[in-house]
């Protein structure tokens, strides 16, 4: 029987949660014995070619590309896990939710103190994903099965969750492993 | 000496002084009833409803409801735990609670209740309200993004400090914490030594230049859930330790 597959992605996140995955240290060898990494920044596989048991989603949705990737994860993973505060509540990117999107773009590309943009052009290209009006947590876009809060969730939290899911037991995190910071 | 009455909480027999609240009587016996808007030493108002219990089957706030002989109180039931969880979740989506950079994180009562209830994410959509920050005061900052309208600062300032620095304006979802009607914090007589500065359960009222002093892992609620001190005190007594 082939090993269950695990996919990961970083949407509107900072890759800090992926750093936390790596922070499981030598246990990653143990993990590689029992799972196969599929679409993930770790393997650099860009698209789903096979169905996965678990999908770990870092980051919320800030643009249409995030939404597309997240929906692909929902279609291709049995169990989807919101990993980190950005996925569970929007996180730092959601700080822009208090500013109108036009003002956001003007500040970034036109009015910023270190900006040199004499023509005042705001990038608008078909290659660039459009921003959403607000940054959304993952579960406001697709159904999520589990949530691992934390900025980032500790390596022990991720380890506890993934090993529980692989042994098909409920993810029941002990008190010190559920933290929002 | 006042009259002693006997009643039950979750089937356990409790003795209390007549006139005591259910919350205070339970606490004296080592039963922790979660609460947010109540703080020991303040006049209870029953505003947040986190301490909701069932008294003879009827929901009541334990911080305001007095004990009575023979009442049957339900506290730790699945239904009440679910109500409390939902109240805390609603408070999280109603304000802007960015725990990852909040100075209060680890010492925050709202966060601690969410930890105690095992909340990993709120089930309600985030509202992202636009709220003001008042950093005008030289020593104290008021961040309304984190305010949960519990009124602890208002009552502490009025009843303990004798100042009435804080108050509420507007109603419903538009309700906000105001300072002397519509002023800046710097225009008030709020002082760093006022008890109101320490009354906030969340990170809405903070002392400047005191942030992030305690390392992660050693903060108040990093290792033990909120309410543990109430519960372990009772365990000591049961185990034959020092009486309360």
PDB file of C-alpha atoms in Angstrom, chain B residues 29-229:
ATOM      1  CA  UNK B  29     -15.750  26.237  47.566  1.00  0.00           C
ATOM      2  CA  UNK B  30     -13.208  25.881  44.771  1.00  0.00           C
ATOM      3  CA  UNK B  31     -15.668  25.833  41.876  1.00  0.00           C
ATOM      4  CA  UNK B  32     -14.605  28.187  39.101  1.00  0.00           C
ATOM      5  CA  UNK B  33     -17.408  29.788  37.129  1.00  0.00           C
ATOM      6  CA  UNK B  34     -15.920  31.530  34.078  1.00  0.00           C
ATOM      7  CA  UNK B  35     -16.495  35.298  33.926  1.00  0.00           C
ATOM      8  CA  UNK B  36     -15.238  38.322  32.029  1.00  0.00           C
ATOM      9  CA  UNK B  37     -17.095  41.477  33.077  1.00  0.00           C
ATOM     10  CA  UNK B  38     -16.834  40.657  36.772  1.00  0.00           C
ATOM     11  CA  UNK B  39     -13.721  41.184  38.834  1.00  0.00           C
ATOM     12  CA  UNK B  40     -13.401  40.583  42.557  1.00  0.00           C
ATOM     13  CA  UNK B  41     -13.978  43.837  44.411  1.00  0.00           C
ATOM     14  CA  UNK B  42     -16.315  45.358  41.817  1.00  0.00           C
ATOM     15  CA  UNK B  43     -20.089  45.624  41.919  1.00  0.00           C
ATOM     16  CA  UNK B  44     -21.274  42.885  39.526  1.00  0.00           C
ATOM     17  CA  UNK B  45     -23.429  43.931  36.565  1.00  0.00           C
ATOM     18  CA  UNK B  46     -24.043  40.637  34.731  1.00  0.00           C
ATOM     19  CA  UNK B  47     -23.121  42.163  31.388  1.00  0.00           C
ATOM     20  CA  UNK B  48     -21.050  39.607  29.490  1.00  0.00           C
ATOM     21  CA  UNK B  49     -23.158  36.533  30.409  1.00  0.00           C
ATOM     22  CA  UNK B  50     -20.079  34.278  30.348  1.00  0.00           C
ATOM     23  CA  UNK B  51     -20.946  33.233  33.923  1.00  0.00           C
ATOM     24  CA  UNK B  52     -24.425  32.071  32.897  1.00  0.00           C
ATOM     25  CA  UNK B  53     -25.607  29.098  34.969  1.00  0.00           C
ATOM     26  CA  UNK B  54     -28.997  27.441  35.246  1.00  0.00           C
ATOM     27  CA  UNK B  55     -30.766  28.094  38.545  1.00  0.00           C
ATOM     28  CA  UNK B  56     -33.650  25.669  39.016  1.00  0.00           C
ATOM     29  CA  UNK B  57     -33.590  25.317  35.249  1.00  0.00           C
ATOM     30  CA  UNK B  58     -33.620  29.034  34.435  1.00  0.00           C
ATOM     31  CA  UNK B  59     -30.560  30.799  32.959  1.00  0.00           C
ATOM     32  CA  UNK B  60     -29.079  33.442  35.265  1.00  0.00           C
ATOM     33  CA  UNK B  61     -25.765  35.248  35.566  1.00  0.00           C
ATOM     34  CA  UNK B  62     -23.896  33.748  38.515  1.00  0.00           C
ATOM     35  CA  UNK B  63     -22.129  37.045  39.303  1.00  0.00           C
ATOM     36  CA  UNK B  64     -25.412  38.835  40.113  1.00  0.00           C
ATOM     37  CA  UNK B  65     -27.782  36.047  41.208  1.00  0.00           C
ATOM     38  CA  UNK B  66     -27.850  35.645  45.015  1.00  0.00           C
ATOM     39  CA  UNK B  67     -27.816  32.183  46.549  1.00  0.00           C
ATOM     40  CA  UNK B  68     -30.986  30.827  48.125  1.00  0.00           C
ATOM     41  CA  UNK B  69     -31.693  27.764  50.209  1.00  0.00           C
ATOM     42  CA  UNK B  70     -32.271  24.623  48.185  1.00  0.00           C
ATOM     43  CA  UNK B  71     -31.633  26.030  44.716  1.00  0.00           C
ATOM     44  CA  UNK B  72     -30.267  23.625  42.127  1.00  0.00           C
ATOM     45  CA  UNK B  73     -27.476  25.213  40.079  1.00  0.00           C
ATOM     46  CA  UNK B  74     -26.081  23.732  36.879  1.00  0.00           C
ATOM     47  CA  UNK B  75     -22.643  25.070  35.965  1.00  0.00           C
ATOM     48  CA  UNK B  76     -20.437  22.623  34.100  1.00  0.00           C
ATOM     49  CA  UNK B  77     -22.884  21.162  31.586  1.00  0.00           C
ATOM     50  CA  UNK B  78     -22.344  20.715  27.853  1.00  0.00           C
ATOM     51  CA  UNK B  79     -25.108  23.224  27.118  1.00  0.00           C
ATOM     52  CA  UNK B  80     -23.637  25.951  29.341  1.00  0.00           C
ATOM     53  CA  UNK B  81     -20.107  25.264  28.104  1.00  0.00           C
ATOM     54  CA  UNK B  82     -21.408  25.670  24.548  1.00  0.00           C
ATOM     55  CA  UNK B  83     -23.120  29.000  25.378  1.00  0.00           C
ATOM     56  CA  UNK B  84     -19.951  30.308  26.990  1.00  0.00           C
ATOM     57  CA  UNK B  85     -17.831  29.214  24.050  1.00  0.00           C
ATOM     58  CA  UNK B  86     -20.167  31.020  21.680  1.00  0.00           C
ATOM     59  CA  UNK B  87     -20.090  34.256  23.702  1.00  0.00           C
ATOM     60  CA  UNK B  88     -16.286  34.233  23.651  1.00  0.00           C
ATOM     61  CA  UNK B  89     -16.241  33.465  19.911  1.00  0.00           C
ATOM     62  CA  UNK B  90     -18.610  36.370  19.261  1.00  0.00           C
ATOM     63  CA  UNK B  91     -16.361  38.700  21.242  1.00  0.00           C
ATOM     64  CA  UNK B  92     -13.414  37.628  19.095  1.00  0.00           C
ATOM     65  CA  UNK B  93     -15.135  38.353  15.762  1.00  0.00           C
ATOM     66  CA  UNK B  94     -16.831  41.539  16.987  1.00  0.00           C
ATOM     67  CA  UNK B  95     -13.556  43.339  17.777  1.00  0.00           C
ATOM     68  CA  UNK B  96     -10.081  43.243  16.263  1.00  0.00           C
ATOM     69  CA  UNK B  97      -8.117  40.781  18.351  1.00  0.00           C
ATOM     70  CA  UNK B  98      -4.654  40.308  16.878  1.00  0.00           C
ATOM     71  CA  UNK B  99      -3.137  38.138  19.591  1.00  0.00           C
ATOM     72  CA  UNK B 100       0.110  37.659  17.684  1.00  0.00           C
ATOM     73  CA  UNK B 101       1.312  41.181  18.439  1.00  0.00           C
ATOM     74  CA  UNK B 102      -0.856  42.179  21.381  1.00  0.00           C
ATOM     75  CA  UNK B 103       1.064  43.184  24.506  1.00  0.00           C
ATOM     76  CA  UNK B 104      -1.585  41.506  26.645  1.00  0.00           C
ATOM     77  CA  UNK B 105      -1.233  38.094  24.993  1.00  0.00           C
ATOM     78  CA  UNK B 106      -0.562  35.422  27.603  1.00  0.00           C
ATOM     79  CA  UNK B 107      -2.100  37.579  30.335  1.00  0.00           C
ATOM     80  CA  UNK B 108      -5.416  38.292  28.580  1.00  0.00           C
ATOM     81  CA  UNK B 109      -8.601  36.963  30.179  1.00  0.00           C
ATOM     82  CA  UNK B 110     -10.517  36.772  26.893  1.00  0.00           C
ATOM     83  CA  UNK B 111      -7.724  34.739  25.314  1.00  0.00           C
ATOM     84  CA  UNK B 112      -7.395  32.632  28.473  1.00  0.00           C
ATOM     85  CA  UNK B 113     -11.101  31.759  28.414  1.00  0.00           C
ATOM     86  CA  UNK B 114     -10.803  30.774  24.756  1.00  0.00           C
ATOM     87  CA  UNK B 115      -7.845  28.543  25.682  1.00  0.00           C
ATOM     88  CA  UNK B 116      -9.763  27.048  28.599  1.00  0.00           C
ATOM     89  CA  UNK B 117     -12.744  26.334  26.361  1.00  0.00           C
ATOM     90  CA  UNK B 118     -10.473  24.817  23.696  1.00  0.00           C
ATOM     91  CA  UNK B 119     -11.467  27.285  20.975  1.00  0.00           C
ATOM     92  CA  UNK B 120      -9.157  26.965  17.980  1.00  0.00           C
ATOM     93  CA  UNK B 121     -11.106  29.310  15.670  1.00  0.00           C
ATOM     94  CA  UNK B 122     -14.399  31.200  15.969  1.00  0.00           C
ATOM     95  CA  UNK B 123     -17.246  29.821  13.895  1.00  0.00           C
ATOM     96  CA  UNK B 124     -18.658  33.282  13.104  1.00  0.00           C
ATOM     97  CA  UNK B 125     -17.552  35.647  10.321  1.00  0.00           C
ATOM     98  CA  UNK B 126     -15.178  38.435  11.327  1.00  0.00           C
ATOM     99  CA  UNK B 127     -16.689  41.924  11.348  1.00  0.00           C
ATOM    100  CA  UNK B 128     -13.430  43.953  11.152  1.00  0.00           C
ATOM    101  CA  UNK B 129     -14.892  47.104  12.718  1.00  0.00           C
ATOM    102  CA  UNK B 130     -12.983  50.377  12.421  1.00  0.00           C
ATOM    103  CA  UNK B 131     -12.064  51.508  15.919  1.00  0.00           C
ATOM    104  CA  UNK B 132      -9.879  54.291  17.286  1.00  0.00           C
ATOM    105  CA  UNK B 133      -6.660  54.152  19.276  1.00  0.00           C
ATOM    106  CA  UNK B 134      -6.062  56.910  21.834  1.00  0.00           C
ATOM    107  CA  UNK B 135      -2.347  57.231  22.576  1.00  0.00           C
ATOM    108  CA  UNK B 136      -2.559  60.820  23.826  1.00  0.00           C
ATOM    109  CA  UNK B 137      -1.888  60.038  27.483  1.00  0.00           C
ATOM    110  CA  UNK B 138       1.816  60.060  28.436  1.00  0.00           C
ATOM    111  CA  UNK B 139       1.659  56.761  30.360  1.00  0.00           C
ATOM    112  CA  UNK B 140      -1.449  54.898  29.228  1.00  0.00           C
ATOM    113  CA  UNK B 141      -2.769  53.744  25.863  1.00  0.00           C
ATOM    114  CA  UNK B 142      -6.389  53.030  25.009  1.00  0.00           C
ATOM    115  CA  UNK B 143      -6.894  50.676  22.044  1.00  0.00           C
ATOM    116  CA  UNK B 144     -10.601  50.365  21.309  1.00  0.00           C
ATOM    117  CA  UNK B 145      -9.916  47.592  18.764  1.00  0.00           C
ATOM    118  CA  UNK B 146      -9.521  45.231  21.696  1.00  0.00           C
ATOM    119  CA  UNK B 147     -12.276  46.606  23.931  1.00  0.00           C
ATOM    120  CA  UNK B 148     -14.993  44.079  24.780  1.00  0.00           C
ATOM    121  CA  UNK B 149     -17.243  46.640  26.550  1.00  0.00           C
ATOM    122  CA  UNK B 150     -17.108  44.769  29.845  1.00  0.00           C
ATOM    123  CA  UNK B 151     -17.170  48.062  31.741  1.00  0.00           C
ATOM    124  CA  UNK B 152     -14.594  47.014  34.318  1.00  0.00           C
ATOM    125  CA  UNK B 153     -12.568  50.212  33.767  1.00  0.00           C
ATOM    126  CA  UNK B 154     -15.715  52.321  34.012  1.00  0.00           C
ATOM    127  CA  UNK B 155     -16.795  50.782  37.315  1.00  0.00           C
ATOM    128  CA  UNK B 156     -13.282  50.739  38.765  1.00  0.00           C
ATOM    129  CA  UNK B 157     -12.669  54.387  37.903  1.00  0.00           C
ATOM    130  CA  UNK B 158     -16.019  55.440  39.329  1.00  0.00           C
ATOM    131  CA  UNK B 159     -16.293  53.192  42.380  1.00  0.00           C
ATOM    132  CA  UNK B 160     -12.693  52.628  43.462  1.00  0.00           C
ATOM    133  CA  UNK B 161     -10.736  55.572  42.046  1.00  0.00           C
ATOM    134  CA  UNK B 162     -13.583  58.075  42.476  1.00  0.00           C
ATOM    135  CA  UNK B 163     -12.891  59.622  39.069  1.00  0.00           C
ATOM    136  CA  UNK B 164     -15.325  58.406  36.390  1.00  0.00           C
ATOM    137  CA  UNK B 165     -12.783  58.686  33.594  1.00  0.00           C
ATOM    138  CA  UNK B 166     -14.551  56.158  31.366  1.00  0.00           C
ATOM    139  CA  UNK B 167     -18.071  55.795  30.045  1.00  0.00           C
ATOM    140  CA  UNK B 168     -19.974  54.298  27.145  1.00  0.00           C
ATOM    141  CA  UNK B 169     -21.586  56.131  24.240  1.00  0.00           C
ATOM    142  CA  UNK B 170     -23.928  54.876  21.483  1.00  0.00           C
ATOM    143  CA  UNK B 171     -25.809  51.582  21.619  1.00  0.00           C
ATOM    144  CA  UNK B 172     -25.668  48.052  20.222  1.00  0.00           C
ATOM    145  CA  UNK B 173     -22.959  47.365  17.662  1.00  0.00           C
ATOM    146  CA  UNK B 174     -22.043  51.101  17.633  1.00  0.00           C
ATOM    147  CA  UNK B 175     -21.336  51.193  21.364  1.00  0.00           C
ATOM    148  CA  UNK B 176     -17.822  52.399  22.200  1.00  0.00           C
ATOM    149  CA  UNK B 177     -15.791  53.182  25.255  1.00  0.00           C
ATOM    150  CA  UNK B 178     -15.626  56.952  25.700  1.00  0.00           C
ATOM    151  CA  UNK B 179     -13.387  59.106  27.831  1.00  0.00           C
ATOM    152  CA  UNK B 180     -15.138  61.956  29.681  1.00  0.00           C
ATOM    153  CA  UNK B 181     -17.861  61.928  27.028  1.00  0.00           C
ATOM    154  CA  UNK B 182     -15.760  62.805  23.964  1.00  0.00           C
ATOM    155  CA  UNK B 183     -12.272  63.749  25.039  1.00  0.00           C
ATOM    156  CA  UNK B 184      -8.781  62.368  24.732  1.00  0.00           C
ATOM    157  CA  UNK B 185      -7.307  60.224  27.484  1.00  0.00           C
ATOM    158  CA  UNK B 186      -4.656  62.918  28.002  1.00  0.00           C
ATOM    159  CA  UNK B 187      -7.396  65.445  28.881  1.00  0.00           C
ATOM    160  CA  UNK B 188      -8.612  63.350  31.815  1.00  0.00           C
ATOM    161  CA  UNK B 189      -7.236  63.011  35.326  1.00  0.00           C
ATOM    162  CA  UNK B 190      -6.462  59.323  34.732  1.00  0.00           C
ATOM    163  CA  UNK B 191      -3.245  58.469  36.497  1.00  0.00           C
ATOM    164  CA  UNK B 192      -0.867  55.542  36.081  1.00  0.00           C
ATOM    165  CA  UNK B 193      -1.529  54.528  39.705  1.00  0.00           C
ATOM    166  CA  UNK B 194      -5.310  54.353  39.225  1.00  0.00           C
ATOM    167  CA  UNK B 195      -6.810  50.921  39.756  1.00  0.00           C
ATOM    168  CA  UNK B 196      -8.787  51.389  36.526  1.00  0.00           C
ATOM    169  CA  UNK B 197      -5.564  50.990  34.541  1.00  0.00           C
ATOM    170  CA  UNK B 198      -5.284  47.403  35.801  1.00  0.00           C
ATOM    171  CA  UNK B 199      -8.986  46.597  35.471  1.00  0.00           C
ATOM    172  CA  UNK B 200      -8.993  45.754  31.756  1.00  0.00           C
ATOM    173  CA  UNK B 201      -9.239  41.996  31.088  1.00  0.00           C
ATOM    174  CA  UNK B 202      -7.955  42.455  27.518  1.00  0.00           C
ATOM    175  CA  UNK B 203      -5.351  44.685  25.889  1.00  0.00           C
ATOM    176  CA  UNK B 204      -7.568  47.759  25.518  1.00  0.00           C
ATOM    177  CA  UNK B 205      -5.997  49.716  28.390  1.00  0.00           C
ATOM    178  CA  UNK B 206      -2.258  49.267  28.663  1.00  0.00           C
ATOM    179  CA  UNK B 207       0.615  50.936  30.453  1.00  0.00           C
ATOM    180  CA  UNK B 208       3.142  52.351  28.042  1.00  0.00           C
ATOM    181  CA  UNK B 209       6.749  51.133  28.110  1.00  0.00           C
ATOM    182  CA  UNK B 210       5.871  47.884  29.918  1.00  0.00           C
ATOM    183  CA  UNK B 211       5.200  45.578  26.952  1.00  0.00           C
ATOM    184  CA  UNK B 212       6.656  42.104  26.369  1.00  0.00           C
ATOM    185  CA  UNK B 213       8.610  42.020  29.628  1.00  0.00           C
ATOM    186  CA  UNK B 214       7.634  38.450  30.525  1.00  0.00           C
ATOM    187  CA  UNK B 215       9.101  35.738  28.289  1.00  0.00           C
ATOM    188  CA  UNK B 216       6.681  33.487  26.413  1.00  0.00           C
ATOM    189  CA  UNK B 217       6.116  30.409  28.538  1.00  0.00           C
ATOM    190  CA  UNK B 218       6.132  32.328  31.823  1.00  0.00           C
ATOM    191  CA  UNK B 219       3.080  34.508  31.318  1.00  0.00           C
ATOM    192  CA  UNK B 220       0.007  34.104  33.468  1.00  0.00           C
ATOM    193  CA  UNK B 221      -1.962  31.704  31.268  1.00  0.00           C
ATOM    194  CA  UNK B 222       0.845  30.018  29.296  1.00  0.00           C
ATOM    195  CA  UNK B 223       0.892  26.826  31.366  1.00  0.00           C
ATOM    196  CA  UNK B 224      -2.306  26.747  33.408  1.00  0.00           C
ATOM    197  CA  UNK B 225      -5.859  27.569  32.357  1.00  0.00           C
ATOM    198  CA  UNK B 226      -7.625  30.559  33.871  1.00  0.00           C
ATOM    199  CA  UNK B 227      -9.488  29.495  37.028  1.00  0.00           C
ATOM    200  CA  UNK B 228      -6.877  26.907  38.032  1.00  0.00           C
ATOM    201  CA  UNK B 229      -5.945  28.878  41.168  1.00  0.00           C
TER     202      UNK B 229
END
